mmCIF file of C-alpha atoms in Angstrom:
data_model
loop_
_atom_site.group_PDB
_atom_site.id
_atom_site.type_symbol
_atom_site.label_atom_id
_atom_site.label_comp_id
_atom_site.label_asym_id
_atom_site.label_seq_id
_atom_site.Cartn_x
_atom_site.Cartn_y
_atom_site.Cartn_z
ATOM 1 C CA MET A 1401 0.000 0.000 0.000
ATOM 2 C CA TRP A 1402 1.202 3.466 -0.820
ATOM 3 C CA GLN A 1403 1.121 6.372 1.572
ATOM 4 C CA VAL A 1404 -0.966 8.648 -0.632
ATOM 5 C CA SER A 1405 0.073 12.282 -0.374
ATOM 6 C CA PRO A 1406 -1.000 15.547 -1.961
ATOM 7 C CA SER A 1407 0.371 15.594 -5.480
ATOM 8 C CA ILE A 1408 2.450 18.413 -6.918
ATOM 9 C CA ASP A 1409 1.197 19.688 -10.252
ATOM 10 C CA PRO A 1410 3.437 22.545 -11.420
ATOM 11 C CA PHE A 1411 0.553 24.102 -13.299
ATOM 12 C CA ASP A 1412 -1.973 24.004 -10.449
ATOM 13 C CA ASN A 1413 -2.574 27.597 -9.377
ATOM 14 C CA THR A 1414 -4.052 26.521 -6.047
ATOM 15 C CA ASN A 1415 -0.562 25.425 -4.991
ATOM 16 C CA LYS A 1416 1.615 28.503 -4.533
ATOM 17 C CA ASP A 1417 4.891 26.711 -3.693
ATOM 18 C CA PHE A 1418 6.807 28.069 -6.660
ATOM 19 C CA TRP A 1419 10.183 26.423 -6.076
ATOM 20 C CA LEU A 1420 8.686 23.014 -5.333
ATOM 21 C CA LYS A 1421 6.780 23.180 -8.605
ATOM 22 C CA VAL A 1422 9.926 24.176 -10.494
ATOM 23 C CA GLU A 1423 11.814 21.267 -8.899
ATOM 24 C CA HIS A 1424 9.193 18.647 -9.771
ATOM 25 C CA LEU A 1425 8.725 19.827 -13.349
ATOM 26 C CA GLY A 1426 12.477 20.021 -13.864
ATOM 27 C CA ARG A 1427 12.853 16.264 -13.413
ATOM 28 C CA TYR A 1428 10.443 15.442 -16.217
ATOM 29 C CA LEU A 1429 11.936 18.079 -18.504
ATOM 30 C CA TYR A 1430 15.310 16.487 -17.852
ATOM 31 C CA VAL A 1431 14.076 13.039 -18.915
ATOM 32 C CA VAL A 1432 12.676 14.492 -22.140
ATOM 33 C CA ASP A 1433 15.905 16.389 -22.795
ATOM 34 C CA ARG A 1434 17.997 13.258 -22.258
ATOM 35 C CA LEU A 1435 15.847 11.142 -24.560
ATOM 36 C CA ILE A 1436 16.039 13.729 -27.325
ATOM 37 C CA ALA A 1437 19.808 14.135 -26.926
ATOM 38 C CA ALA A 1438 20.332 10.370 -27.090
ATOM 39 C CA ASN A 1439 17.847 9.984 -29.950
ATOM 40 C CA ARG A 1440 15.966 7.455 -27.831
ATOM 41 C CA MET A 1441 12.457 8.633 -28.591
ATOM 42 C CA HIS A 1442 9.409 6.478 -29.300
ATOM 43 C CA LEU A 1443 9.895 4.370 -26.163
ATOM 44 C CA CYS A 1444 7.292 2.725 -23.970
ATOM 45 C CA ILE A 1445 7.422 4.610 -20.659
ATOM 46 C CA CYS A 1446 5.807 3.861 -17.291
ATOM 47 C CA ASP A 1447 5.333 6.820 -14.929
ATOM 48 C CA LEU A 1448 4.887 5.412 -11.412
ATOM 49 C CA GLY A 1449 3.125 7.649 -8.933
ATOM 50 C CA CYS A 1450 1.728 9.642 -11.839
ATOM 51 C CA ALA A 1451 -0.820 11.602 -9.744
ATOM 52 C CA ASP A 1452 -2.873 13.796 -12.093
ATOM 53 C CA GLY A 1453 -0.726 12.841 -15.066
ATOM 54 C CA TYR A 1454 1.164 16.057 -15.795
ATOM 55 C CA GLY A 1455 4.485 14.182 -16.014
ATOM 56 C CA ALA A 1456 3.076 11.670 -18.472
ATOM 57 C CA ARG A 1457 1.839 14.566 -20.586
ATOM 58 C CA GLU A 1458 5.269 16.209 -20.513
ATOM 59 C CA MET A 1459 6.913 13.033 -21.786
ATOM 60 C CA SER A 1460 4.247 12.102 -24.338
ATOM 61 C CA PRO A 1461 5.754 14.023 -27.309
ATOM 62 C CA VAL A 1462 8.859 11.802 -27.224
ATOM 63 C CA ALA A 1463 7.180 8.511 -26.276
ATOM 64 C CA LYS A 1464 5.489 5.817 -28.285
ATOM 65 C CA LYS A 1465 3.342 4.854 -25.308
ATOM 66 C CA ILE A 1466 3.055 6.045 -21.708
ATOM 67 C CA ILE A 1467 1.386 4.175 -18.861
ATOM 68 C CA GLY A 1468 0.654 6.312 -15.820
ATOM 69 C CA VAL A 1469 0.221 4.316 -12.612
ATOM 70 C CA ASP A 1470 -1.030 5.493 -9.238
ATOM 71 C CA LEU A 1471 -2.708 3.817 -6.288
ATOM 72 C CA ASP A 1472 -5.084 6.717 -5.717
ATOM 73 C CA GLN A 1473 -8.240 6.244 -7.785
ATOM 74 C CA GLU A 1474 -9.205 9.897 -7.493
ATOM 75 C CA SER A 1475 -5.876 10.946 -9.010
ATOM 76 C CA ILE A 1476 -6.301 8.468 -11.855
ATOM 77 C CA ASN A 1477 -9.820 9.725 -12.524
ATOM 78 C CA GLN A 1478 -8.515 13.284 -12.629
ATOM 79 C CA ALA A 1479 -5.679 12.305 -14.960
ATOM 80 C CA LYS A 1480 -8.108 10.629 -17.348
ATOM 81 C CA SER A 1481 -10.361 13.683 -17.323
ATOM 82 C CA ILE A 1482 -7.504 16.093 -18.100
ATOM 83 C CA HIS A 1483 -5.280 14.226 -20.529
ATOM 84 C CA HIS A 1484 -6.761 12.706 -23.645
ATOM 85 C CA GLU A 1485 -3.615 12.012 -25.649
ATOM 86 C CA GLY A 1486 -4.001 8.704 -27.430
ATOM 87 C CA SER A 1487 -0.501 7.633 -26.406
ATOM 88 C CA ILE A 1488 -1.266 7.740 -22.652
ATOM 89 C CA ASP A 1489 -3.106 5.206 -20.503
ATOM 90 C CA PHE A 1490 -3.740 5.623 -16.790
ATOM 91 C CA ILE A 1491 -4.068 2.681 -14.407
ATOM 92 C CA CYS A 1492 -5.025 2.542 -10.737
ATOM 93 C CA ALA A 1493 -2.876 -0.277 -9.369
ATOM 94 C CA ASP A 1494 -0.425 -1.390 -6.691
ATOM 95 C CA ILE A 1495 3.047 -1.364 -8.218
ATOM 96 C CA THR A 1496 4.108 -4.579 -6.486
ATOM 97 C CA THR A 1497 1.380 -6.625 -8.175
ATOM 98 C CA LEU A 1498 1.299 -4.780 -11.481
ATOM 99 C CA GLU A 1499 1.933 -6.759 -14.649
ATOM 100 C CA ILE A 1500 2.687 -4.861 -17.850
ATOM 101 C CA ARG A 1501 3.198 -6.715 -21.107
ATOM 102 C CA PRO A 1502 5.182 -6.088 -23.154
ATOM 103 C CA GLN A 1503 7.884 -4.727 -20.866
ATOM 104 C CA VAL A 1504 8.595 -1.007 -20.783
ATOM 105 C CA ASP A 1505 11.772 0.749 -21.941
ATOM 106 C CA LEU A 1506 11.866 3.420 -19.265
ATOM 107 C CA ILE A 1507 10.340 3.930 -15.817
ATOM 108 C CA THR A 1508 10.035 7.240 -14.003
ATOM 109 C CA ALA A 1509 9.415 7.046 -10.255
ATOM 110 C CA PHE A 1510 9.890 10.491 -8.792
ATOM 111 C CA GLU A 1511 9.243 10.774 -5.042
ATOM 112 C CA VAL A 1512 7.744 7.274 -4.828
ATOM 113 C CA LEU A 1513 9.924 4.885 -2.821
ATOM 114 C CA GLU A 1514 9.720 6.852 0.430
ATOM 115 C CA HIS A 1515 5.927 6.530 0.306
ATOM 116 C CA VAL A 1516 5.487 2.779 -0.212
ATOM 117 C CA ASP A 1517 5.238 0.031 2.405
ATOM 118 C CA HIS A 1518 7.837 -2.168 0.737
ATOM 119 C CA PRO A 1519 10.436 -0.220 -1.282
ATOM 120 C CA LEU A 1520 12.459 -3.332 -2.117
ATOM 121 C CA GLU A 1521 9.440 -5.169 -3.496
ATOM 122 C CA THR A 1522 8.509 -2.053 -5.453
ATOM 123 C CA LEU A 1523 11.964 -1.916 -7.014
ATOM 124 C CA LYS A 1524 11.844 -5.627 -7.808
ATOM 125 C CA SER A 1525 8.545 -5.060 -9.602
ATOM 126 C CA MET A 1526 10.147 -2.231 -11.563
ATOM 127 C CA HIS A 1527 13.013 -4.576 -12.452
ATOM 128 C CA ARG A 1528 10.517 -7.151 -13.732
ATOM 129 C CA MET A 1529 8.635 -4.561 -15.798
ATOM 130 C CA LEU A 1530 11.762 -3.170 -17.464
ATOM 131 C CA THR A 1531 13.402 -4.386 -20.659
ATOM 132 C CA GLU A 1532 16.996 -5.604 -20.369
ATOM 133 C CA GLN A 1533 18.351 -2.373 -21.868
ATOM 134 C CA GLY A 1534 15.829 -0.162 -20.079
ATOM 135 C CA ARG A 1535 16.452 2.554 -17.515
ATOM 136 C CA VAL A 1536 14.790 3.803 -14.338
ATOM 137 C CA TYR A 1537 14.776 7.484 -13.417
ATOM 138 C CA CYS A 1538 13.835 7.861 -9.772
ATOM 139 C CA SER A 1539 14.273 10.401 -7.014
ATOM 140 C CA LEU A 1540 14.641 10.050 -3.256
ATOM 141 C CA PRO A 1541 14.784 12.786 -0.632
ATOM 142 C CA ASN A 1542 18.261 13.526 0.709
ATOM 143 C CA SER A 1543 18.263 12.205 4.291
ATOM 144 C CA ARG A 1544 20.154 15.251 5.594
ATOM 145 C CA TYR A 1545 17.089 17.385 4.841
ATOM 146 C CA GLU A 1546 14.471 14.947 6.130
ATOM 147 C CA LYS A 1547 13.119 15.876 9.559
ATOM 148 C CA THR A 1548 12.414 13.121 12.091
ATOM 149 C CA ASP A 1549 10.376 12.767 15.264
ATOM 150 C CA GLU A 1550 11.720 11.719 18.658
ATOM 151 C CA ASN A 1551 11.697 8.071 17.533
ATOM 152 C CA GLY A 1552 13.670 8.722 14.375
ATOM 153 C CA ASN A 1553 10.659 8.292 12.100
ATOM 154 C CA PRO A 1554 9.922 10.720 9.240
ATOM 155 C CA SER A 1555 8.130 13.857 10.425
ATOM 156 C CA ASN A 1556 6.485 14.115 7.035
ATOM 157 C CA PRO A 1557 3.225 12.195 7.558
ATOM 158 C CA HIS A 1558 3.297 10.980 3.956
ATOM 159 C CA HIS A 1559 6.783 9.467 4.136
ATOM 160 C CA GLN A 1560 7.293 5.971 5.491
ATOM 161 C CA HIS A 1561 11.042 5.717 4.971
ATOM 162 C CA ILE A 1562 14.220 7.779 5.073
ATOM 163 C CA PHE A 1563 17.194 6.525 3.070
ATOM 164 C CA THR A 1564 20.770 7.686 3.382
ATOM 165 C CA TYR A 1565 22.824 7.794 0.196
ATOM 166 C CA ASP A 1566 24.511 4.484 1.024
ATOM 167 C CA GLU A 1567 21.237 2.849 2.051
ATOM 168 C CA ALA A 1568 19.749 3.806 -1.307
ATOM 169 C CA LEU A 1569 22.704 2.217 -3.116
ATOM 170 C CA GLU A 1570 22.239 -0.978 -1.109
ATOM 171 C CA LEU A 1571 18.509 -1.023 -1.792
ATOM 172 C CA PHE A 1572 19.013 -0.658 -5.539
ATOM 173 C CA ALA A 1573 21.582 -3.458 -5.569
ATOM 174 C CA MET A 1574 19.305 -5.808 -3.631
ATOM 175 C CA ALA A 1575 16.652 -5.264 -6.315
ATOM 176 C CA GLY A 1576 19.093 -6.069 -9.123
ATOM 177 C CA PHE A 1577 19.946 -2.528 -10.208
ATOM 178 C CA GLU A 1578 23.194 -0.655 -10.502
ATOM 179 C CA VAL A 1579 23.488 3.121 -10.515
ATOM 180 C CA GLU A 1580 24.471 4.479 -13.886
ATOM 181 C CA GLU A 1581 24.358 8.150 -12.866
ATOM 182 C CA VAL A 1582 23.216 10.311 -9.976
ATOM 183 C CA PHE A 1583 22.177 13.950 -10.140
ATOM 184 C CA GLY A 1584 20.898 16.680 -7.862
ATOM 185 C CA GLN A 1585 18.984 19.949 -8.018
ATOM 186 C CA ALA A 1586 21.095 21.938 -5.590
ATOM 187 C CA MET A 1587 20.319 25.291 -7.180
ATOM 188 C CA ILE A 1588 16.694 24.984 -6.048
ATOM 189 C CA ASN A 1589 17.657 24.282 -2.454
ATOM 190 C CA GLN A 1590 20.235 27.073 -2.435
ATOM 191 C CA THR A 1591 17.734 29.555 -3.839
ATOM 192 C CA ILE A 1592 15.107 28.623 -1.244
ATOM 193 C CA ARG A 1593 17.623 29.186 1.544
ATOM 194 C CA LYS A 1594 18.716 32.503 0.061
ATOM 195 C CA GLU A 1595 15.117 33.649 -0.260
ATOM 196 C CA LYS A 1596 14.519 32.827 3.406
ATOM 197 C CA LYS A 1597 17.597 34.781 4.487
ATOM 198 C CA LEU A 1598 16.533 37.811 2.471
ATOM 199 C CA TRP A 1599 13.055 37.578 3.963
ATOM 200 C CA ASP A 1600 14.392 37.297 7.515
ATOM 201 C CA LYS A 1601 16.568 40.360 6.934
ATOM 202 C CA LYS A 1602 13.587 42.208 5.441
ATOM 203 C CA ARG A 1603 15.470 42.691 2.190
ATOM 204 C CA ILE A 1604 12.451 41.465 0.232
ATOM 205 C CA THR A 1605 8.809 42.309 0.904
ATOM 206 C CA LYS A 1606 7.282 39.232 -0.723
ATOM 207 C CA ARG A 1607 8.253 35.606 -0.954
ATOM 208 C CA SER A 1608 7.888 33.636 -4.168
ATOM 209 C CA ALA A 1609 4.624 32.011 -3.053
ATOM 210 C CA GLU A 1610 3.067 35.485 -2.763
ATOM 211 C CA ILE A 1611 3.992 36.711 -6.256
ATOM 212 C CA ASP A 1612 1.148 35.898 -8.627
ATOM 213 C CA ALA A 1613 3.246 36.500 -11.740
ATOM 214 C CA LEU A 1614 5.420 33.517 -10.823
ATOM 215 C CA GLN A 1615 2.419 31.199 -11.170
ATOM 216 C CA ASP A 1616 2.323 31.786 -14.916
ATOM 217 C CA PRO A 1617 2.935 28.373 -16.577
ATOM 218 C CA LYS A 1618 5.468 29.977 -18.931
ATOM 219 C CA VAL A 1619 7.478 31.277 -15.975
ATOM 220 C CA ILE A 1620 7.374 27.924 -14.185
ATOM 221 C CA ARG A 1621 8.464 26.085 -17.325
ATOM 222 C CA TYR A 1622 11.265 28.593 -17.979
ATOM 223 C CA MET A 1623 12.614 28.347 -14.445
ATOM 224 C CA ALA A 1624 12.316 24.552 -14.461
ATOM 225 C CA SER A 1625 14.445 24.507 -17.613
ATOM 226 C CA VAL A 1626 17.046 26.995 -16.331
ATOM 227 C CA VAL A 1627 17.501 26.024 -12.656
ATOM 228 C CA GLY A 1628 15.269 22.981 -12.102
ATOM 229 C CA MET A 1629 16.791 20.318 -14.325
ATOM 230 C CA PRO A 1630 19.114 17.902 -12.483
ATOM 231 C CA TYR A 1631 22.877 18.194 -12.870
ATOM 232 C CA THR A 1632 26.024 16.741 -11.290
ATOM 233 C CA VAL A 1633 27.249 19.751 -9.280
ATOM 234 C CA ASP A 1634 26.773 19.753 -5.475
ATOM 235 C CA ILE A 1635 24.441 16.762 -5.569
ATOM 236 C CA HIS A 1636 24.600 16.334 -1.780
ATOM 237 C CA GLU A 1637 23.273 19.888 -1.384
ATOM 238 C CA SER A 1638 20.098 18.947 -3.244
ATOM 239 C CA TYR A 1639 16.877 18.204 -1.373
ATOM 240 C CA ALA A 1640 16.529 15.030 -3.439
ATOM 241 C CA TYR A 1641 18.815 12.744 -5.377
ATOM 242 C CA VAL A 1642 17.860 11.809 -8.931
ATOM 243 C CA TRP A 1643 19.118 8.351 -9.830
ATOM 244 C CA VAL A 1644 19.466 6.660 -13.209
ATOM 245 C CA LEU A 1645 19.360 2.884 -12.744
ATOM 246 C CA LYS A 1646 20.028 0.011 -15.085
ATOM 247 C CA LYS A 1647 19.774 -3.744 -14.643
ATOM 248 C CA MET A 1648 22.906 -5.454 -13.349
ATOM 249 C CA THR A 1649 24.776 -7.395 -15.985
#
């Protein structure tokens, strides 16, 4: 069972968390950019934890087929009502029991593993679903920025697990994956901290969440492209790690 949490749609104006929206969109833009650069378009992609489907929509121009999967039926219903691209299907299912045939070429699982009851079983299911030459793009919160209660459990009520960098490596290996690359989005975290300092010093009169102009989809997309896409600099300063996994040979 997943620990269902409020989804982040970068284009939802009811959510004013500008930098969080830029961060989440940046990951999907990065996948698209990588596929185009490698001329690996027209793949079958599975987006796990798809929520309302915005990520599947972002990837659809470079995919042959996309399957969005989420445990929350309400999210799946919303995704189906919003996105009508013929190349996208949405399924309400538990990842650990999901069977997809034929296998998929690429899996995206951004902010998923910390929410599920059994991360190892989830990864094993992803391994089973993936073609031999396929890749997984997933993200996990950086443990140094995860708050805990007095018992060491995640303070975030929607998170069931906290993984250190080394624990994540061990988990991937146990599921039959090796890490091909790891990235971060440190610029987002650094900018959030700088904004807070400026606010505390009264150097700015509004924070990003209070500036309506920043909620323009064009602005969010621009910032996600410029500062939100993952890169290899200061990865341990990023709120989340972005991992590229491949099957062990």
